[in-house]
mmCIF file of C-alpha atoms in Angstrom:
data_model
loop_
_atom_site.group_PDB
_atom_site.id
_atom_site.type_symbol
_atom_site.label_atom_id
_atom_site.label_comp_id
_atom_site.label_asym_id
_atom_site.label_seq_id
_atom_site.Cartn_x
_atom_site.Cartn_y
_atom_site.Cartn_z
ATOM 1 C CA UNK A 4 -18.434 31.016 22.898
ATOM 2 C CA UNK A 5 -17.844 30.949 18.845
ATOM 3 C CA UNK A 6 -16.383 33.269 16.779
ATOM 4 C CA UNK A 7 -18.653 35.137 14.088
ATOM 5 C CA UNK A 8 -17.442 36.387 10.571
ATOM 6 C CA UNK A 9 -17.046 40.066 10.546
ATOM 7 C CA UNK A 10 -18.773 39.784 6.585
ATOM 8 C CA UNK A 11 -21.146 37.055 6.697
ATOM 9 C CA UNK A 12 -22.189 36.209 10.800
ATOM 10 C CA UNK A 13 -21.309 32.542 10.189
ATOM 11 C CA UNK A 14 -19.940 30.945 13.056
ATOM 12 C CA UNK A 15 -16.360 29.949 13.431
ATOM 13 C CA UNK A 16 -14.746 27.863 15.517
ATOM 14 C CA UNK A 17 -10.664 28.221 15.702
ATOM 15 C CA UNK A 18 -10.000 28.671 11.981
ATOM 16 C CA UNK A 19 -7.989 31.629 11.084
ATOM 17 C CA UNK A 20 -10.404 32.159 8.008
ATOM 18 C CA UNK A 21 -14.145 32.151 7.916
ATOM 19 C CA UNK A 22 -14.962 28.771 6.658
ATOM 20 C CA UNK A 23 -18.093 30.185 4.622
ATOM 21 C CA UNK A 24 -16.619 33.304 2.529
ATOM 22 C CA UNK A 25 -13.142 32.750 3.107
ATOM 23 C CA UNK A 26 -12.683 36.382 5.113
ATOM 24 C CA UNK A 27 -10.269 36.563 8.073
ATOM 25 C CA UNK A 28 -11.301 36.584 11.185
ATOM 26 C CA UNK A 29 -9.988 38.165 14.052
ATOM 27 C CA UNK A 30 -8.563 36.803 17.275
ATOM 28 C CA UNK A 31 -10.033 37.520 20.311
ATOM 29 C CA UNK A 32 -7.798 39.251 22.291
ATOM 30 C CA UNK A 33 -5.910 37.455 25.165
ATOM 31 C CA UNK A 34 -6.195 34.336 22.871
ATOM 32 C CA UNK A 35 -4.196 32.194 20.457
ATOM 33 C CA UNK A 36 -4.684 30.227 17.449
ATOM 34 C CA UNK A 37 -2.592 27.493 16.923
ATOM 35 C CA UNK A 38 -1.076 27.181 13.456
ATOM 36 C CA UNK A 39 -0.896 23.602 12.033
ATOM 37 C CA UNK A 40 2.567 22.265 10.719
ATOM 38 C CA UNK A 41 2.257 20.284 8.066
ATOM 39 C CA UNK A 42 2.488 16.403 8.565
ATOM 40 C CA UNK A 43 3.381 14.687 5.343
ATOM 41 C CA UNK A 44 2.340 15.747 1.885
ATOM 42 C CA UNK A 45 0.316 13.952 -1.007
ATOM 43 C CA UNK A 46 0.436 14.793 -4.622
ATOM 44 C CA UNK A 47 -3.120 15.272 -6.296
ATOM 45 C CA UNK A 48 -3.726 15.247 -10.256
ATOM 46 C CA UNK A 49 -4.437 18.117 -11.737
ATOM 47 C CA UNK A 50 -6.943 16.946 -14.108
ATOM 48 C CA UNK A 51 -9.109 14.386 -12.054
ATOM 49 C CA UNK A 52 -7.939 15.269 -8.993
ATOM 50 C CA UNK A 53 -6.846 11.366 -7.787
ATOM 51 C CA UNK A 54 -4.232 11.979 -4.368
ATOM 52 C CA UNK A 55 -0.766 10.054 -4.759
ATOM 53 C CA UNK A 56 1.001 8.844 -1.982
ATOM 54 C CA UNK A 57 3.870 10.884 -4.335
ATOM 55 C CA UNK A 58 5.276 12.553 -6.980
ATOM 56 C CA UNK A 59 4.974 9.983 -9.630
ATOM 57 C CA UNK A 60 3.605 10.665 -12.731
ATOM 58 C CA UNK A 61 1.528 9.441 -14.556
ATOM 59 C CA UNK A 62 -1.721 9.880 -12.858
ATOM 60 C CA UNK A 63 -2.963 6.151 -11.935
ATOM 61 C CA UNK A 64 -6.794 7.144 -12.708
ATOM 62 C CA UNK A 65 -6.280 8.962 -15.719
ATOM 63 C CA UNK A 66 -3.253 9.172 -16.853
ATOM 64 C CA UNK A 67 -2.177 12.695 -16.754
ATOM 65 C CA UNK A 68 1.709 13.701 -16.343
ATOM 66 C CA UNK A 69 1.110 16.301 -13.988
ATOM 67 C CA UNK A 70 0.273 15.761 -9.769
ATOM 68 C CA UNK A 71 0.623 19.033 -7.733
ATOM 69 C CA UNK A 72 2.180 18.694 -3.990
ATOM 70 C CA UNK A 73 -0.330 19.213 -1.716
ATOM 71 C CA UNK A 74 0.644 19.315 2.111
ATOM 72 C CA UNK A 75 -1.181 16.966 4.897
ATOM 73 C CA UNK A 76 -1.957 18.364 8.477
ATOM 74 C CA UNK A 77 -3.553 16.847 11.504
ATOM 75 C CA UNK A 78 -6.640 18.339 10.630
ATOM 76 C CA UNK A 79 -6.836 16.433 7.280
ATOM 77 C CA UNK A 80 -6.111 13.109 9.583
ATOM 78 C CA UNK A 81 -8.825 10.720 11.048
ATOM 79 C CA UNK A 82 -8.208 9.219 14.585
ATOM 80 C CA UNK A 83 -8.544 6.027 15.954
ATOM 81 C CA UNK A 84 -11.419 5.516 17.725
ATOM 82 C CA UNK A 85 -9.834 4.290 21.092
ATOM 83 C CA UNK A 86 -7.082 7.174 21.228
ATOM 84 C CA UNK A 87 -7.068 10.847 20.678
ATOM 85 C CA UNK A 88 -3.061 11.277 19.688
ATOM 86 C CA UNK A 89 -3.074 8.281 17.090
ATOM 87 C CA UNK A 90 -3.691 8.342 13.486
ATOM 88 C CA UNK A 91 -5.740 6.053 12.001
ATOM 89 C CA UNK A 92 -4.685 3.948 8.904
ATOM 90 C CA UNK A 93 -4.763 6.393 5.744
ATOM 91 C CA UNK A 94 -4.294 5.913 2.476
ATOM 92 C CA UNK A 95 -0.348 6.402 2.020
ATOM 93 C CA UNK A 96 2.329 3.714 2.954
ATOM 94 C CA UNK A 97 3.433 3.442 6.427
ATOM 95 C CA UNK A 98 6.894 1.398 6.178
ATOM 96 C CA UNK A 99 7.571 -0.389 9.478
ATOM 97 C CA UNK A 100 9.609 -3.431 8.992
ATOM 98 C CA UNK A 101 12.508 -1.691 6.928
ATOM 99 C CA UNK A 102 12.074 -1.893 2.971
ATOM 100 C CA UNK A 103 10.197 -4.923 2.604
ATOM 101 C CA UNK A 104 6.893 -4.449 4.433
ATOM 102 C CA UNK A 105 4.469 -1.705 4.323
ATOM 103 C CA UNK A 106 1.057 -1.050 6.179
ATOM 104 C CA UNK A 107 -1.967 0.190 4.049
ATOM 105 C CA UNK A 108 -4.959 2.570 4.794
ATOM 106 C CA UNK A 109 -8.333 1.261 4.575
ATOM 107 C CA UNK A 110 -10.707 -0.043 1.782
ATOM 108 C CA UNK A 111 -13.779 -0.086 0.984
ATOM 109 C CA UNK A 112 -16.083 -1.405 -2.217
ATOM 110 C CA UNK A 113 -16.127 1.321 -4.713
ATOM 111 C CA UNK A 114 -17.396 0.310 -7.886
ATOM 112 C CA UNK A 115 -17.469 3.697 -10.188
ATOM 113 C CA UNK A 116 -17.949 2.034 -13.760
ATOM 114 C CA UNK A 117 -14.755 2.258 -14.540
ATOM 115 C CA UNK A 118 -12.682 -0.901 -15.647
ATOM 116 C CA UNK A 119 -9.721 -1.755 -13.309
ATOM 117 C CA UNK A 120 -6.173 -0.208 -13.976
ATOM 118 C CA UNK A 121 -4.012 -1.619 -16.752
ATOM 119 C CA UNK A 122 -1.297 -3.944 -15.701
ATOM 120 C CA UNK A 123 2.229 -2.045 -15.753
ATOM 121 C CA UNK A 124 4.073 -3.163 -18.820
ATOM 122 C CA UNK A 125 6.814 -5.303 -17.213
ATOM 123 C CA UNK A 126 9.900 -7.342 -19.144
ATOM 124 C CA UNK A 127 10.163 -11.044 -18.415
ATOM 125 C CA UNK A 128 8.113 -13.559 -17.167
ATOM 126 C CA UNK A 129 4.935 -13.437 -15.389
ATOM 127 C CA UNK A 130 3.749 -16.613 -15.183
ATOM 128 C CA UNK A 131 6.903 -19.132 -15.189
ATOM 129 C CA UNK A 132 10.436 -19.530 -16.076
ATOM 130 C CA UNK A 133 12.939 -22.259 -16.048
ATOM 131 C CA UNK A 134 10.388 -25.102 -16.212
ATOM 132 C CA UNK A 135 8.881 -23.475 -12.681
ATOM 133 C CA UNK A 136 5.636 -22.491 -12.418
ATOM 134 C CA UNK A 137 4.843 -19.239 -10.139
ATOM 135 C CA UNK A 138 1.025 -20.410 -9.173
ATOM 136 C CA UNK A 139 2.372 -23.201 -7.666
ATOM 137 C CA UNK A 140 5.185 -21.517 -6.015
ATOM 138 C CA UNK A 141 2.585 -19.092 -4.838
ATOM 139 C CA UNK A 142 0.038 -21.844 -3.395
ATOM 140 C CA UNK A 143 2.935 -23.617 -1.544
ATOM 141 C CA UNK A 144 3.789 -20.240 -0.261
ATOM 142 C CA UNK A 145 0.732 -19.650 1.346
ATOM 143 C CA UNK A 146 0.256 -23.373 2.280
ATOM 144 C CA UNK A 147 3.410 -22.758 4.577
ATOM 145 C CA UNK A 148 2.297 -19.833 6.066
ATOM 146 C CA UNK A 149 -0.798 -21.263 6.810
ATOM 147 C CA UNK A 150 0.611 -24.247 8.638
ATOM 148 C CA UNK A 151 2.206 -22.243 10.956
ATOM 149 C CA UNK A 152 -1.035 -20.209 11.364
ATOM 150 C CA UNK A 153 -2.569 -23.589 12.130
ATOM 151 C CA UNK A 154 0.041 -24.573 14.377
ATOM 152 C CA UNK A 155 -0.263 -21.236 16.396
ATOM 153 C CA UNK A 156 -4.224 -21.671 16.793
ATOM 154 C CA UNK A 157 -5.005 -19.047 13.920
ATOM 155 C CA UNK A 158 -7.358 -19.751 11.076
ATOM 156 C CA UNK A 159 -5.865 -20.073 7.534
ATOM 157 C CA UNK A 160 -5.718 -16.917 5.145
ATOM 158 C CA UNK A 161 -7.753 -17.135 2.385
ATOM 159 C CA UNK A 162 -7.198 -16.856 -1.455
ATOM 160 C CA UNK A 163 -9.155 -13.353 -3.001
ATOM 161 C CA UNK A 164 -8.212 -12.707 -6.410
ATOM 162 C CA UNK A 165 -8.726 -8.810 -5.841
ATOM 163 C CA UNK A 166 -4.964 -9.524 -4.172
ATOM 164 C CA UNK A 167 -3.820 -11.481 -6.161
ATOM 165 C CA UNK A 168 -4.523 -8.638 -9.015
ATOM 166 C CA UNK A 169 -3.172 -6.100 -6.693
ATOM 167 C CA UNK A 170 -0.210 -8.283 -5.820
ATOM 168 C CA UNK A 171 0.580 -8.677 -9.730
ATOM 169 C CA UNK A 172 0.027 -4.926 -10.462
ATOM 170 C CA UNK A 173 2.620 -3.860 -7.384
ATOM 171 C CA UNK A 174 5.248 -6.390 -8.505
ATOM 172 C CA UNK A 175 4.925 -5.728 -12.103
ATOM 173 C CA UNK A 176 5.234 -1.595 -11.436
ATOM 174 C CA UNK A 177 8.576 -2.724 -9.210
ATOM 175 C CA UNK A 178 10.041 -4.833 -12.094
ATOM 176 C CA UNK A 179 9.405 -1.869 -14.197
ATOM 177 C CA UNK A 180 10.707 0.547 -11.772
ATOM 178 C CA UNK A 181 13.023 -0.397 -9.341
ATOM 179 C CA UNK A 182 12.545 -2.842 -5.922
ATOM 180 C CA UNK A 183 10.870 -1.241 -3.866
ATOM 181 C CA UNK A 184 9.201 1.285 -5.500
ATOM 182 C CA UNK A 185 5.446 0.794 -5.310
ATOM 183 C CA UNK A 186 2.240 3.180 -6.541
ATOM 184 C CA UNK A 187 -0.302 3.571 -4.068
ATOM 185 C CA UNK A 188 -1.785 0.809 -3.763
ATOM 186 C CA UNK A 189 -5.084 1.683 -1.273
ATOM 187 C CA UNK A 190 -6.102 2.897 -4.774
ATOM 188 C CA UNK A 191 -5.655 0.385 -6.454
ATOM 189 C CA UNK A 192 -6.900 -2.474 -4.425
ATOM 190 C CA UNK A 193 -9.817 -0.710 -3.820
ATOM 191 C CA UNK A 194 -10.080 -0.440 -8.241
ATOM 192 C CA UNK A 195 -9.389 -4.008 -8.168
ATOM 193 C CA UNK A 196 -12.733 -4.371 -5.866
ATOM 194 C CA UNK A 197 -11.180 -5.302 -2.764
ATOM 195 C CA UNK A 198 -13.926 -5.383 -0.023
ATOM 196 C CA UNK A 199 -14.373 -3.321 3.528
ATOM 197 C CA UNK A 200 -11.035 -3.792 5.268
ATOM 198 C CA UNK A 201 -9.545 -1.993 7.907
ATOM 199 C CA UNK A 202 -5.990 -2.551 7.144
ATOM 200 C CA UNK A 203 -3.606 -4.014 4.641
ATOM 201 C CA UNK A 204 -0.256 -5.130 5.004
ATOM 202 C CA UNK A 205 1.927 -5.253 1.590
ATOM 203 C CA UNK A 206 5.021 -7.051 1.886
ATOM 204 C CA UNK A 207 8.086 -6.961 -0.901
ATOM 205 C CA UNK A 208 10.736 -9.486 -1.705
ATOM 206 C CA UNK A 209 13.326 -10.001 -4.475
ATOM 207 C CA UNK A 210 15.485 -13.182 -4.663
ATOM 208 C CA UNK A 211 18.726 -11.334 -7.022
ATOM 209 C CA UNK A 212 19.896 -8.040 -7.273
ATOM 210 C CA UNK A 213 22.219 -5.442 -9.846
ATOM 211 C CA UNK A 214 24.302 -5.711 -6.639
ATOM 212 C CA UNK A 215 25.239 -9.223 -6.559
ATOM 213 C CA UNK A 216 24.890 -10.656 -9.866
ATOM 214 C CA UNK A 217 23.449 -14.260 -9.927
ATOM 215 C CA UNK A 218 20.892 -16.369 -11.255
ATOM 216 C CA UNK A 219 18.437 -17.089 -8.421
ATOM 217 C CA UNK A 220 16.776 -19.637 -10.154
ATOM 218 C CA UNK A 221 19.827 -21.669 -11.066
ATOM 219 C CA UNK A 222 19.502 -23.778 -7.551
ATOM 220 C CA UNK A 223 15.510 -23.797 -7.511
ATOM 221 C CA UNK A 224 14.660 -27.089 -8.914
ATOM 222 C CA UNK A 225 10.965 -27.194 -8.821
ATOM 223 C CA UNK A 226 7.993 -24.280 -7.651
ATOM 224 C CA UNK A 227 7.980 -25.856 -4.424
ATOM 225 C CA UNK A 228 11.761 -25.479 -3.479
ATOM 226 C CA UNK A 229 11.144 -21.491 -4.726
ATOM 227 C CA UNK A 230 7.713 -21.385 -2.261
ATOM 228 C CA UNK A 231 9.906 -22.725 0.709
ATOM 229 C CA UNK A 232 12.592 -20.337 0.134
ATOM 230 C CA UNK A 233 10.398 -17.514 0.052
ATOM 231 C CA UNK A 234 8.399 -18.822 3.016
ATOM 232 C CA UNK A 235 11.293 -19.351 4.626
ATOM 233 C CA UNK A 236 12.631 -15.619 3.997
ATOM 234 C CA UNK A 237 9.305 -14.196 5.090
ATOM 235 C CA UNK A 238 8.933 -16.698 8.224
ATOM 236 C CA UNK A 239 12.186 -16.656 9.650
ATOM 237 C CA UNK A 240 11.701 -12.348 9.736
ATOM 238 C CA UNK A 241 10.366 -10.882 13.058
ATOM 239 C CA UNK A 242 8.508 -8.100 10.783
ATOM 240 C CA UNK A 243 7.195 -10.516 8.506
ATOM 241 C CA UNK A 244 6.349 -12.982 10.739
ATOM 242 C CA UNK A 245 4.672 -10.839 13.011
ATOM 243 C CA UNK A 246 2.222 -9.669 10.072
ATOM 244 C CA UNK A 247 1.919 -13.076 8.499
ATOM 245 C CA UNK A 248 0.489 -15.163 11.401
ATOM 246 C CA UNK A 249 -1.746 -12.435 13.086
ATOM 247 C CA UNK A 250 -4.843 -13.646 13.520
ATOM 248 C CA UNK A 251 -5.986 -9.875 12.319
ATOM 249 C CA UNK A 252 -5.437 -11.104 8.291
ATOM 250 C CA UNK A 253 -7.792 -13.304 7.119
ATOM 251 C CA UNK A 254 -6.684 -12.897 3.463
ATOM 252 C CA UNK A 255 -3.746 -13.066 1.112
ATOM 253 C CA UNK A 256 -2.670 -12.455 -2.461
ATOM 254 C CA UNK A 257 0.293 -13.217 -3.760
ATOM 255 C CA UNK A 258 2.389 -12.759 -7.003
ATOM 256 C CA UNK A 259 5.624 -13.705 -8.299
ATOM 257 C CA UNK A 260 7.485 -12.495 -11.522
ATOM 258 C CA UNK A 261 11.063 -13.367 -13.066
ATOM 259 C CA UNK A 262 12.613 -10.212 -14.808
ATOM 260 C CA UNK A 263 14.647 -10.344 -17.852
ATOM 261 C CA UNK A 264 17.942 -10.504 -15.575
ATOM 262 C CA UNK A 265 16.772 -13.112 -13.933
ATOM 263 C CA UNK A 266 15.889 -11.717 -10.540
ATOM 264 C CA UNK A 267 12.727 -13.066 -8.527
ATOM 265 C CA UNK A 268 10.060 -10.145 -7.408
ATOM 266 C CA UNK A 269 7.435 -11.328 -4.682
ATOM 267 C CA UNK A 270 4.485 -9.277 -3.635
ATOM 268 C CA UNK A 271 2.045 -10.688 -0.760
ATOM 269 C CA UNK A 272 -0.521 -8.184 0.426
ATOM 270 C CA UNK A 273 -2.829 -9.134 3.760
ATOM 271 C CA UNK A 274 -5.997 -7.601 4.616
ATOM 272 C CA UNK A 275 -7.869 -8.168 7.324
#
């Protein structure tokens, strides 16, 4: 039998507050409301209201410098369909193959007449360096991947240049932030116009690093050589692997970018 609001006679179900006027309800006696610990938190903009995956300003809708910490309970969590304990894909990063690969919520088409988010304003070189060009490297990149895909039975991933923009926009924010640092990206795929998926993979790689000095490119003779070596990388990882020739992606963007030090940033995101 529901509960009733003492002020208003709307019917409650377990909530601790009336969900109509905000007025505490009482407990039955005998029974006991379970109080929700929260499971993660978010960080929402205080002018348009956009949720973060964290605190870092500025908002990626509209700029503003200031997100407020909101906590996330299991309430505020869908479920998979086919199980009553596990969470369904949201839109915050889910790392599960240490640093380098992430799993996405879901997307949808949202077209809201706004234009699509300015590129972060990243040093060095976005489209080649050292007589290398990254397209290439990219397209013998995927080429690799998808001759294993083909050798396992699994149909090829496809180009979609909604990726490929979101793949630019996550490597240029980590050359202008730090490796491994990345925005939330649900958003932004989903400003980029990425269509209905389910779930999205985003995978991270950087050939260089402040900790061992070198020049990466120095022994990468031609855009091929620099696709092998990162298909190599990504191939030759269980975690990668795994993600990269499930038949559950059917698409791929990809984006490569050389940073004034010389370092090589990769960004491949999968959706299925």
């Amino acid at each position: 039998m529901s509960r009733r609001c003492p002020a208003c006679d709307a019917a409650v179900a377990d909530q601790e507050r009336c969900p109509a006027c905000d007025t505490p309800v009482p407990v039955p006696s005998g029974t006991e409301t379970a109080v929700e610990e929260p499971i993660d938190v978010e960080w929402d903009c205080s002018e348009c209201g956009r949720t973060h995956v964290k605190n870092s300003p500025p908002c990626s809708r509209c700029g503003h410098t200031v997100l407020e910490k909101r906590p996330v309970y299991p309430s505020d969590v869908a479920f998979d369909s086919d199980s009553e304990t596990s969470p369904s894909r949201r839109g915050y990063l889910k790392y599960v193959a240490g640093i380098g690969l992430a799993v996405l919520g879901g997307g949808f088409l949202y077209v809201d007449g706004t234009s699509t988010p300015a590129m972060p304003d990243a040093s060095g070189h976005a489209d080649s360096a050292k007589g290398i060009e990254f397209a290439a490297a990219e397209t013998r990149l995927r080429k690799r991947v998808n001759d294993e895909r083909s050798s396992d039975g699994v149909s090829p991933l496809q180009h979609a240049d909604a990726l490929d923009s979101g793949a630019t926009y996550n490597t240029r924010y980590m050359v202008a932030n730090g490796f491994g640092d990345t925005p939330d990206m649900t958003e932004i795929l989903r400003e980029f116009g990425a269509t209905n998926y389910d779930e999205a993979v985003l995978a991270v790689d950087q050939l260089g690093s402040n900790a061992v000095p070198s020049d990466p490119l120095a022994s990468v003779e031609s855009a091929t050589e620099l696709g092998d070596r990162f298909a190599s990388r990504w191939l030759d990882s269980a975690g990668y692997r795994g993600s990269l020739l499930s038949p559950r992606y059917a698409s791929i963007g990809l984006d490569i970018h050389v940073d004034v030090d010389g370092f090589v940033y990769l960004t491949g995101i999968l959706t299925d």
